[in-house]
mmCIF file of C-alpha atoms in Angstrom:
data_model
loop_
_atom_site.group_PDB
_atom_site.id
_atom_site.type_symbol
_atom_site.label_atom_id
_atom_site.label_comp_id
_atom_site.label_asym_id
_atom_site.label_seq_id
_atom_site.Cartn_x
_atom_site.Cartn_y
_atom_site.Cartn_z
ATOM 1 C CA MET A 1 3.510 -16.546 2.808
ATOM 2 C CA ASN A 2 -0.090 -16.181 1.603
ATOM 3 C CA CYS A 3 -1.467 -12.664 0.449
ATOM 4 C CA GLY A 4 -4.798 -11.708 -0.563
ATOM 5 C CA VAL A 5 -6.007 -8.374 -2.281
ATOM 6 C CA VAL A 6 -9.589 -7.743 -2.059
ATOM 7 C CA VAL A 7 -11.489 -6.550 -4.966
ATOM 8 C CA PHE A 8 -14.597 -4.293 -4.419
ATOM 9 C CA PRO A 9 -16.857 -2.739 -7.246
ATOM 10 C CA GLY A 10 -14.711 0.456 -7.786
ATOM 11 C CA SER A 11 -11.453 -0.434 -6.333
ATOM 12 C CA ASN A 12 -8.902 0.918 -8.670
ATOM 13 C CA CYS A 13 -5.380 0.140 -7.049
ATOM 14 C CA ASP A 14 -5.795 -3.557 -6.677
ATOM 15 C CA HIS A 15 -3.479 -4.563 -9.686
ATOM 16 C CA ASP A 16 -0.802 -2.212 -8.235
ATOM 17 C CA CYS A 17 -1.095 -3.834 -4.905
ATOM 18 C CA PHE A 18 -1.086 -7.395 -6.629
ATOM 19 C CA HIS A 19 1.581 -6.368 -8.712
ATOM 20 C CA ILE A 20 3.944 -5.479 -5.817
ATOM 21 C CA LEU A 21 3.310 -8.455 -3.680
ATOM 22 C CA LYS A 22 3.205 -10.993 -6.318
ATOM 23 C CA HIS A 23 5.913 -9.939 -8.772
ATOM 24 C CA VAL A 24 8.461 -7.486 -7.027
ATOM 25 C CA PHE A 25 8.099 -9.358 -3.821
ATOM 26 C CA LYS A 26 7.464 -12.668 -5.295
ATOM 27 C CA LEU A 27 4.729 -13.972 -2.858
ATOM 28 C CA HIS A 28 1.786 -16.318 -3.224
ATOM 29 C CA THR A 29 -1.051 -13.699 -3.658
ATOM 30 C CA GLU A 30 -4.762 -13.899 -4.687
ATOM 31 C CA TRP A 31 -7.875 -12.135 -5.479
ATOM 32 C CA ILE A 32 -10.358 -11.977 -2.577
ATOM 33 C CA TRP A 33 -13.750 -10.725 -4.722
ATOM 34 C CA HIS A 34 -15.981 -8.725 -2.372
ATOM 35 C CA LYS A 35 -19.187 -11.360 -2.886
ATOM 36 C CA GLY A 36 -17.048 -14.209 -1.596
ATOM 37 C CA ASP A 37 -17.435 -15.284 1.942
ATOM 38 C CA MET A 38 -14.129 -17.415 1.694
ATOM 39 C CA ASP A 39 -12.582 -18.427 4.944
ATOM 40 C CA LEU A 40 -9.765 -16.240 4.995
ATOM 41 C CA SER A 41 -7.478 -17.873 7.618
ATOM 42 C CA ARG A 42 -5.197 -19.268 5.279
ATOM 43 C CA PHE A 43 -4.079 -15.808 4.541
ATOM 44 C CA ASP A 44 -1.224 -14.111 6.225
ATOM 45 C CA LEU A 45 -1.863 -10.588 5.152
ATOM 46 C CA VAL A 46 -5.290 -9.293 3.768
ATOM 47 C CA VAL A 47 -4.994 -5.894 1.621
ATOM 48 C CA LEU A 48 -7.800 -3.568 1.024
ATOM 49 C CA PRO A 49 -6.592 -1.518 -1.752
ATOM 50 C CA GLY A 50 -7.440 2.109 -2.648
ATOM 51 C CA GLY A 51 -10.197 3.276 -5.211
ATOM 52 C CA TYR A 52 -13.845 4.092 -5.007
ATOM 53 C CA SER A 53 -15.547 1.105 -3.429
ATOM 54 C CA TYR A 54 -19.333 1.357 -4.362
ATOM 55 C CA GLY A 55 -18.623 4.538 -5.977
ATOM 56 C CA ASP A 56 -17.974 6.421 -2.661
ATOM 57 C CA TYR A 57 -21.844 6.586 -2.315
ATOM 58 C CA LEU A 58 -22.716 8.093 1.159
ATOM 59 C CA ARG A 59 -19.297 7.976 2.387
ATOM 60 C CA PRO A 60 -16.069 6.357 1.399
ATOM 61 C CA GLY A 61 -16.154 3.049 2.744
ATOM 62 C CA ALA A 62 -19.854 3.225 4.100
ATOM 63 C CA ILE A 63 -20.996 0.595 1.781
ATOM 64 C CA ALA A 64 -18.119 -1.515 1.597
ATOM 65 C CA GLN A 65 -17.995 -2.056 5.044
ATOM 66 C CA PHE A 66 -21.313 -4.196 4.953
ATOM 67 C CA SER A 67 -20.081 -6.438 1.783
ATOM 68 C CA THR A 68 -19.984 -10.023 2.366
ATOM 69 C CA VAL A 69 -15.946 -10.087 2.219
ATOM 70 C CA MET A 70 -15.869 -7.492 5.240
ATOM 71 C CA LYS A 71 -17.508 -10.232 7.478
ATOM 72 C CA GLU A 72 -14.689 -12.337 6.894
ATOM 73 C CA VAL A 73 -12.179 -9.492 7.179
ATOM 74 C CA VAL A 74 -13.353 -8.402 10.509
ATOM 75 C CA ARG A 75 -13.148 -12.114 11.399
ATOM 76 C CA PHE A 76 -9.880 -12.456 10.389
ATOM 77 C CA ALA A 77 -8.619 -9.251 11.884
ATOM 78 C CA GLU A 78 -10.154 -10.093 15.269
ATOM 79 C CA SER A 79 -8.059 -13.287 15.305
ATOM 80 C CA GLY A 80 -4.994 -11.487 14.851
ATOM 81 C CA GLY A 81 -4.424 -11.530 11.018
ATOM 82 C CA ARG A 82 -2.616 -8.864 9.248
ATOM 83 C CA VAL A 83 -4.865 -6.222 7.527
ATOM 84 C CA LEU A 84 -3.105 -3.223 5.640
ATOM 85 C CA GLY A 85 -5.991 -0.909 4.270
ATOM 86 C CA ILE A 86 -4.507 1.784 1.765
ATOM 87 C CA CYS A 87 -6.321 4.916 1.031
ATOM 88 C CA ASN A 88 -9.899 3.642 0.352
ATOM 89 C CA GLY A 89 -9.000 0.759 1.983
ATOM 90 C CA PHE A 90 -8.140 2.888 5.223
ATOM 91 C CA GLN A 91 -11.615 4.308 5.004
ATOM 92 C CA VAL A 92 -13.391 1.019 4.890
ATOM 93 C CA LEU A 93 -11.394 0.108 7.820
ATOM 94 C CA VAL A 94 -12.520 3.354 9.884
ATOM 95 C CA GLU A 95 -16.092 2.874 8.697
ATOM 96 C CA ALA A 96 -15.785 -0.862 9.742
ATOM 97 C CA LYS A 97 -14.881 0.168 13.216
ATOM 98 C CA LEU A 98 -11.569 -1.809 12.858
ATOM 99 C CA LEU A 99 -9.522 1.425 13.302
ATOM 100 C CA PRO A 100 -10.706 4.453 15.042
ATOM 101 C CA GLY A 101 -11.677 8.112 13.759
ATOM 102 C CA ALA A 102 -12.998 9.216 10.283
ATOM 103 C CA LEU A 103 -11.696 10.231 7.111
ATOM 104 C CA ILE A 104 -13.398 13.638 5.854
ATOM 105 C CA GLN A 105 -12.970 15.899 2.898
ATOM 106 C CA ASN A 106 -9.877 17.406 2.562
ATOM 107 C CA ASN A 107 -9.716 21.061 4.012
ATOM 108 C CA THR A 108 -8.615 22.397 0.572
ATOM 109 C CA GLN A 109 -11.712 21.067 -1.055
ATOM 110 C CA LYS A 110 -9.510 19.671 -3.750
ATOM 111 C CA PHE A 111 -8.476 16.212 -4.723
ATOM 112 C CA ILE A 112 -4.767 15.974 -3.627
ATOM 113 C CA CYS A 113 -2.737 13.718 -5.953
ATOM 114 C CA LYS A 114 1.132 14.364 -5.499
ATOM 115 C CA THR A 115 4.144 12.557 -3.637
ATOM 116 C CA VAL A 116 4.252 13.790 0.094
ATOM 117 C CA PRO A 117 6.977 13.356 2.891
ATOM 118 C CA VAL A 118 5.490 11.325 5.977
ATOM 119 C CA ARG A 119 7.313 11.137 9.218
ATOM 120 C CA VAL A 120 7.489 7.362 10.520
ATOM 121 C CA GLU A 121 6.526 7.703 14.138
ATOM 122 C CA ASN A 122 6.674 4.322 15.868
ATOM 123 C CA THR A 123 9.213 1.716 14.370
ATOM 124 C CA SER A 124 8.193 -1.078 16.678
ATOM 125 C CA THR A 125 5.381 -2.486 14.623
ATOM 126 C CA SER A 126 5.079 -5.261 12.307
ATOM 127 C CA PHE A 127 4.011 -2.361 9.854
ATOM 128 C CA THR A 128 7.260 -0.230 10.196
ATOM 129 C CA GLY A 129 9.729 -2.128 11.418
ATOM 130 C CA GLU A 130 12.376 -2.044 8.757
ATOM 131 C CA CYS A 131 11.847 2.063 9.049
ATOM 132 C CA ALA A 132 14.503 4.504 10.708
ATOM 133 C CA ASP A 133 13.332 5.842 13.974
ATOM 134 C CA GLU A 134 11.593 9.392 12.752
ATOM 135 C CA SER A 135 12.694 8.521 9.115
ATOM 136 C CA VAL A 136 11.102 10.571 6.401
ATOM 137 C CA LEU A 137 9.461 8.475 3.672
ATOM 138 C CA ASN A 138 8.000 10.211 0.193
ATOM 139 C CA ILE A 139 5.006 8.629 -0.552
ATOM 140 C CA PRO A 140 2.154 9.561 -3.072
ATOM 141 C CA ILE A 141 -1.049 10.650 -2.171
ATOM 142 C CA ALA A 142 -4.176 10.730 -4.088
ATOM 143 C CA HIS A 143 -7.282 11.435 -2.050
ATOM 144 C CA HIS A 144 -10.173 14.033 -1.798
ATOM 145 C CA GLN A 145 -11.453 12.667 1.598
ATOM 146 C CA GLY A 146 -8.360 11.776 3.371
ATOM 147 C CA SER A 147 -8.399 14.230 6.406
ATOM 148 C CA TYR A 148 -8.215 12.352 9.386
ATOM 149 C CA PHE A 149 -10.648 12.982 12.161
ATOM 150 C CA ILE A 150 -10.741 11.812 15.574
ATOM 151 C CA ASP A 151 -12.168 13.559 18.890
ATOM 152 C CA PRO A 152 -9.365 15.006 21.369
ATOM 153 C CA ASP A 153 -10.261 12.058 23.868
ATOM 154 C CA GLY A 154 -9.487 9.453 20.714
ATOM 155 C CA LEU A 155 -6.574 11.357 20.011
ATOM 156 C CA SER A 156 -4.851 11.212 23.170
ATOM 157 C CA GLN A 157 -5.369 7.472 23.232
ATOM 158 C CA LEU A 158 -4.028 6.873 20.030
ATOM 159 C CA GLU A 159 -0.902 9.244 21.242
ATOM 160 C CA GLU A 160 -0.603 7.298 24.223
ATOM 161 C CA ASN A 161 -0.882 3.842 22.641
ATOM 162 C CA ARG A 162 1.886 4.972 19.991
ATOM 163 C CA GLN A 163 -0.886 4.062 17.162
ATOM 164 C CA VAL A 164 0.145 6.962 15.072
ATOM 165 C CA LEU A 165 2.301 5.561 12.580
ATOM 166 C CA PHE A 166 2.846 8.339 9.925
ATOM 167 C CA ARG A 167 2.299 12.002 10.068
ATOM 168 C CA TYR A 168 2.565 14.259 6.967
ATOM 169 C CA CYS A 169 5.770 16.515 7.449
ATOM 170 C CA GLY A 170 8.256 18.779 5.704
ATOM 171 C CA PRO A 171 11.127 17.725 3.893
ATOM 172 C CA ALA A 172 13.171 17.330 6.876
ATOM 173 C CA GLY A 173 10.547 15.763 9.255
ATOM 174 C CA GLU A 174 8.902 18.865 10.451
ATOM 175 C CA VAL A 175 5.140 18.119 11.397
ATOM 176 C CA THR A 176 3.530 21.615 11.217
ATOM 177 C CA ASP A 177 0.466 22.905 9.638
ATOM 178 C CA GLU A 178 2.319 23.888 6.736
ATOM 179 C CA PHE A 179 3.026 20.591 5.835
ATOM 180 C CA ASN A 180 -0.272 19.076 6.441
ATOM 181 C CA PRO A 181 -1.931 18.902 2.970
ATOM 182 C CA ASN A 182 -5.506 17.855 3.846
ATOM 183 C CA GLY A 183 -6.143 19.286 7.419
ATOM 184 C CA SER A 184 -5.513 15.929 9.381
ATOM 185 C CA VAL A 185 -6.060 15.975 12.769
ATOM 186 C CA GLY A 186 -2.360 15.885 14.446
ATOM 187 C CA ASN A 187 -0.949 15.604 10.627
ATOM 188 C CA ILE A 188 -1.924 11.991 10.635
ATOM 189 C CA ALA A 189 -1.573 10.244 7.732
ATOM 190 C CA GLY A 190 -1.535 6.408 9.044
ATOM 191 C CA ILE A 191 -2.735 4.605 12.214
ATOM 192 C CA ILE A 192 -2.302 1.143 13.654
ATOM 193 C CA ASN A 193 -5.123 -0.738 15.815
ATOM 194 C CA LYS A 194 -4.393 -1.365 19.534
ATOM 195 C CA GLY A 195 -3.810 -5.240 18.762
ATOM 196 C CA GLY A 196 -0.774 -4.317 16.301
ATOM 197 C CA ASN A 197 -2.319 -6.089 13.614
ATOM 198 C CA VAL A 198 -4.334 -3.627 11.350
ATOM 199 C CA MET A 199 -3.140 -0.878 9.638
ATOM 200 C CA GLY A 200 -4.466 1.812 7.892
ATOM 201 C CA LEU A 201 -2.897 4.955 5.892
ATOM 202 C CA MET A 202 -3.959 7.447 3.212
ATOM 203 C CA PRO A 203 -0.302 7.356 1.204
ATOM 204 C CA HIS A 204 0.134 4.841 -1.159
ATOM 205 C CA PRO A 205 3.102 2.602 -0.698
ATOM 206 C CA GLU A 206 2.261 0.381 -3.758
ATOM 207 C CA ARG A 207 2.896 3.293 -5.932
ATOM 208 C CA CYS A 208 6.605 3.643 -4.910
ATOM 209 C CA ALA A 209 7.816 -0.036 -4.364
ATOM 210 C CA ASP A 210 8.736 -1.149 -8.176
ATOM 211 C CA PRO A 211 12.386 -1.108 -8.706
ATOM 212 C CA ALA A 212 11.356 -0.090 -12.518
ATOM 213 C CA TRP A 213 10.791 3.601 -10.491
ATOM 214 C CA SER A 214 13.222 5.708 -8.807
ATOM 215 C CA ASN A 215 11.412 6.378 -5.569
ATOM 216 C CA LEU A 216 11.099 2.951 -3.285
ATOM 217 C CA ASP A 217 10.381 4.091 -0.105
ATOM 218 C CA GLY A 218 7.087 2.195 -0.270
ATOM 219 C CA GLN A 219 9.110 -0.786 0.082
ATOM 220 C CA LEU A 220 9.923 -0.534 3.615
ATOM 221 C CA ILE A 221 6.718 -1.127 4.468
ATOM 222 C CA PHE A 222 5.987 -4.041 2.660
ATOM 223 C CA LYS A 223 9.292 -5.121 3.613
ATOM 224 C CA SER A 224 8.236 -4.750 7.489
ATOM 225 C CA ILE A 225 5.287 -6.805 7.231
ATOM 226 C CA ILE A 226 7.050 -9.613 5.219
ATOM 227 C CA ASN A 227 9.889 -9.768 7.691
ATOM 228 C CA SER A 228 7.811 -9.473 10.711
ATOM 229 C CA LEU A 229 5.495 -12.613 9.248
ATOM 230 C CA GLN A 230 8.708 -14.815 8.354
ATOM 231 C CA SER A 231 10.299 -14.111 11.439
ATOM 232 C CA GLY A 232 7.142 -15.424 13.146
ATOM 233 C CA VAL A 233 6.694 -12.225 15.051
ATOM 234 C CA SER A 234 3.182 -12.059 16.375
ATOM 235 C CA ALA A 235 1.723 -8.730 15.938
ATOM 236 C CA MET B 1 -59.153 -4.341 1.231
ATOM 237 C CA ILE B 2 -55.997 -4.169 3.429
ATOM 238 C CA ILE B 3 -54.443 -0.820 3.580
ATOM 239 C CA ARG B 4 -50.882 -1.137 4.473
ATOM 240 C CA PRO B 5 -49.759 1.938 6.285
ATOM 241 C CA GLU B 6 -46.838 3.776 4.791
ATOM 242 C CA MET B 7 -44.288 6.039 6.609
ATOM 243 C CA LEU B 8 -42.031 8.642 5.256
ATOM 244 C CA ALA B 9 -39.038 9.264 7.159
ATOM 245 C CA LYS B 10 -37.315 12.714 6.434
ATOM 246 C CA ILE B 11 -33.846 12.304 7.666
ATOM 247 C CA HIS B 12 -31.042 15.124 8.153
ATOM 248 C CA ILE B 13 -27.249 14.175 8.566
ATOM 249 C CA THR B 14 -25.067 16.988 9.464
ATOM 250 C CA PHE B 15 -21.521 16.825 10.838
ATOM 251 C CA LYS B 16 -20.941 17.269 14.484
ATOM 252 C CA ASN B 17 -19.425 20.380 16.255
ATOM 253 C CA GLY B 18 -15.836 20.618 16.139
ATOM 254 C CA VAL B 19 -15.742 18.643 12.547
ATOM 255 C CA LEU B 20 -14.506 20.741 10.023
ATOM 256 C CA ASP B 21 -17.068 21.234 7.283
ATOM 257 C CA PRO B 22 -14.936 22.769 4.282
ATOM 258 C CA GLN B 23 -18.099 23.115 2.143
ATOM 259 C CA GLY B 24 -20.209 25.005 4.337
ATOM 260 C CA LYS B 25 -17.331 27.311 5.087
ATOM 261 C CA ALA B 26 -16.911 27.869 1.301
ATOM 262 C CA VAL B 27 -20.592 28.382 0.972
ATOM 263 C CA HIS B 28 -20.612 30.909 3.745
ATOM 264 C CA HIS B 29 -17.646 32.966 2.285
ATOM 265 C CA ALA B 30 -19.896 33.128 -1.102
ATOM 266 C CA LEU B 31 -22.830 34.378 0.892
ATOM 267 C CA LYS B 32 -20.589 37.000 2.670
ATOM 268 C CA ASP B 33 -19.321 38.203 -0.631
ATOM 269 C CA LEU B 34 -22.857 38.688 -1.897
ATOM 270 C CA GLY B 35 -23.761 40.959 1.299
ATOM 271 C CA TYR B 36 -25.551 38.445 3.332
ATOM 272 C CA ASN B 37 -23.700 39.709 6.535
ATOM 273 C CA GLU B 38 -25.821 38.486 8.982
ATOM 274 C CA VAL B 39 -25.131 34.804 8.541
ATOM 275 C CA SER B 40 -23.083 33.503 11.116
ATOM 276 C CA GLU B 41 -22.732 29.649 10.094
ATOM 277 C CA ILE B 42 -23.568 27.211 7.453
ATOM 278 C CA GLN B 43 -24.130 23.646 7.834
ATOM 279 C CA MET B 44 -23.910 21.564 5.161
ATOM 280 C CA GLY B 45 -25.320 17.887 5.108
ATOM 281 C CA LYS B 46 -27.271 15.431 3.812
ATOM 282 C CA TYR B 47 -31.096 14.683 3.165
ATOM 283 C CA LEU B 48 -32.742 11.488 2.759
ATOM 284 C CA GLU B 49 -36.108 10.491 2.146
ATOM 285 C CA VAL B 50 -36.918 6.748 3.476
ATOM 286 C CA ARG B 51 -40.513 5.039 2.303
ATOM 287 C CA LEU B 52 -41.330 2.523 4.787
ATOM 288 C CA GLU B 53 -43.886 -0.112 4.213
ATOM 289 C CA GLY B 54 -46.363 -2.021 6.187
ATOM 290 C CA VAL B 55 -45.166 -0.298 9.980
ATOM 291 C CA SER B 56 -46.832 1.903 12.144
ATOM 292 C CA ARG B 57 -44.982 4.624 13.746
ATOM 293 C CA GLN B 58 -44.059 3.133 16.747
ATOM 294 C CA GLU B 59 -42.275 0.463 14.717
ATOM 295 C CA ALA B 60 -40.984 2.820 12.283
ATOM 296 C CA GLU B 61 -39.156 5.023 14.894
ATOM 297 C CA PRO B 62 -36.779 2.696 16.270
ATOM 298 C CA ARG B 63 -35.934 0.820 12.725
ATOM 299 C CA VAL B 64 -35.138 4.296 10.821
ATOM 300 C CA LYS B 65 -32.794 5.343 14.125
ATOM 301 C CA GLU B 66 -31.091 2.038 13.691
ATOM 302 C CA MET B 67 -30.802 2.640 10.357
ATOM 303 C CA CYS B 68 -29.200 5.814 10.876
ATOM 304 C CA GLU B 69 -26.802 4.061 13.511
ATOM 305 C CA LYS B 70 -25.673 1.638 11.324
ATOM 306 C CA LEU B 71 -25.353 3.316 7.733
ATOM 307 C CA PHE B 72 -26.817 6.500 7.160
ATOM 308 C CA ALA B 73 -24.596 8.414 9.546
ATOM 309 C CA ASN B 74 -21.202 8.018 10.606
ATOM 310 C CA THR B 75 -21.494 8.808 14.130
ATOM 311 C CA VAL B 76 -18.007 9.602 14.831
ATOM 312 C CA ILE B 77 -18.334 12.512 12.550
ATOM 313 C CA GLU B 78 -22.074 13.068 12.090
ATOM 314 C CA SER B 79 -25.475 13.579 13.850
ATOM 315 C CA TYR B 80 -28.870 12.829 12.530
ATOM 316 C CA ARG B 81 -32.069 13.765 13.252
ATOM 317 C CA PHE B 82 -35.339 12.696 11.318
ATOM 318 C CA THR B 83 -39.226 13.289 11.313
ATOM 319 C CA LEU B 84 -41.860 10.407 10.202
ATOM 320 C CA ASP B 85 -45.018 11.139 8.347
ATOM 321 C CA SER B 86 -47.577 8.885 7.456
ATOM 322 C CA VAL B 87 -48.283 8.681 3.759
ATOM 323 C CA GLU B 88 -51.836 8.817 2.372
#
């Protein structure tokens, strides 16, 4: 299984993602430089990591969406390749229209950096197959512009197609305003595209996936992706 | 001497109705504290000035619209409007 981690100027979670894939899960992993127009078809998984690509100028992901590598990422995604966007990677995916909606400033007006519970909403995807139904994962968030927005029509489509994969919740899985850290519509923390091969989420699973740490909840997401690819189940 | 026409686009980008604008809200609160009770709403946004060389107003208009749609605004959450002036 071949993994690629995209590096934009300003990516800062790229090494964490690379470390988890290569050293924890022992997968062949390569860097993908943003200026390259390399053919991505040999990869099984492409990760867009967190950070501040292009300084978040204009809007997070606004400039990254037009980088050379993103043309290839779009082609890769359209041909069914698995794409995982974490935090800024999620913002790039919505700007590139590979995922619906947008990410706007947290309603708290603050940068939030803390571990939060998220409820797994759909376990029949290739990104969540290893999670138990309605289980609660504790995953760190670290963002200023992570409030998910989508208009009411878009939201009902997301719900109808079961594209919402993660929602911010309380410790026992309560999805309420009280446990919505940033004002996201429907407490949405992560979504998948209609095709089931592109997933974006604001929480950082790569920050809780190394056995050196006590919290390994993020491993479930990586294990889900690996197992679905190794068992040959298409997205 | 060939005079190349130059146009100046002044572009305003604001959140669409229904999108939470926490900065605008915070500024509104501050204004209320200062006693400006007649203020009913504040929309914070972005302002860009774009100089275009060698194009007429007719040519500039669709180009600037395209720039707004493609890059300057995310039309999922933002709307834009602009004016075009010729620069002497």
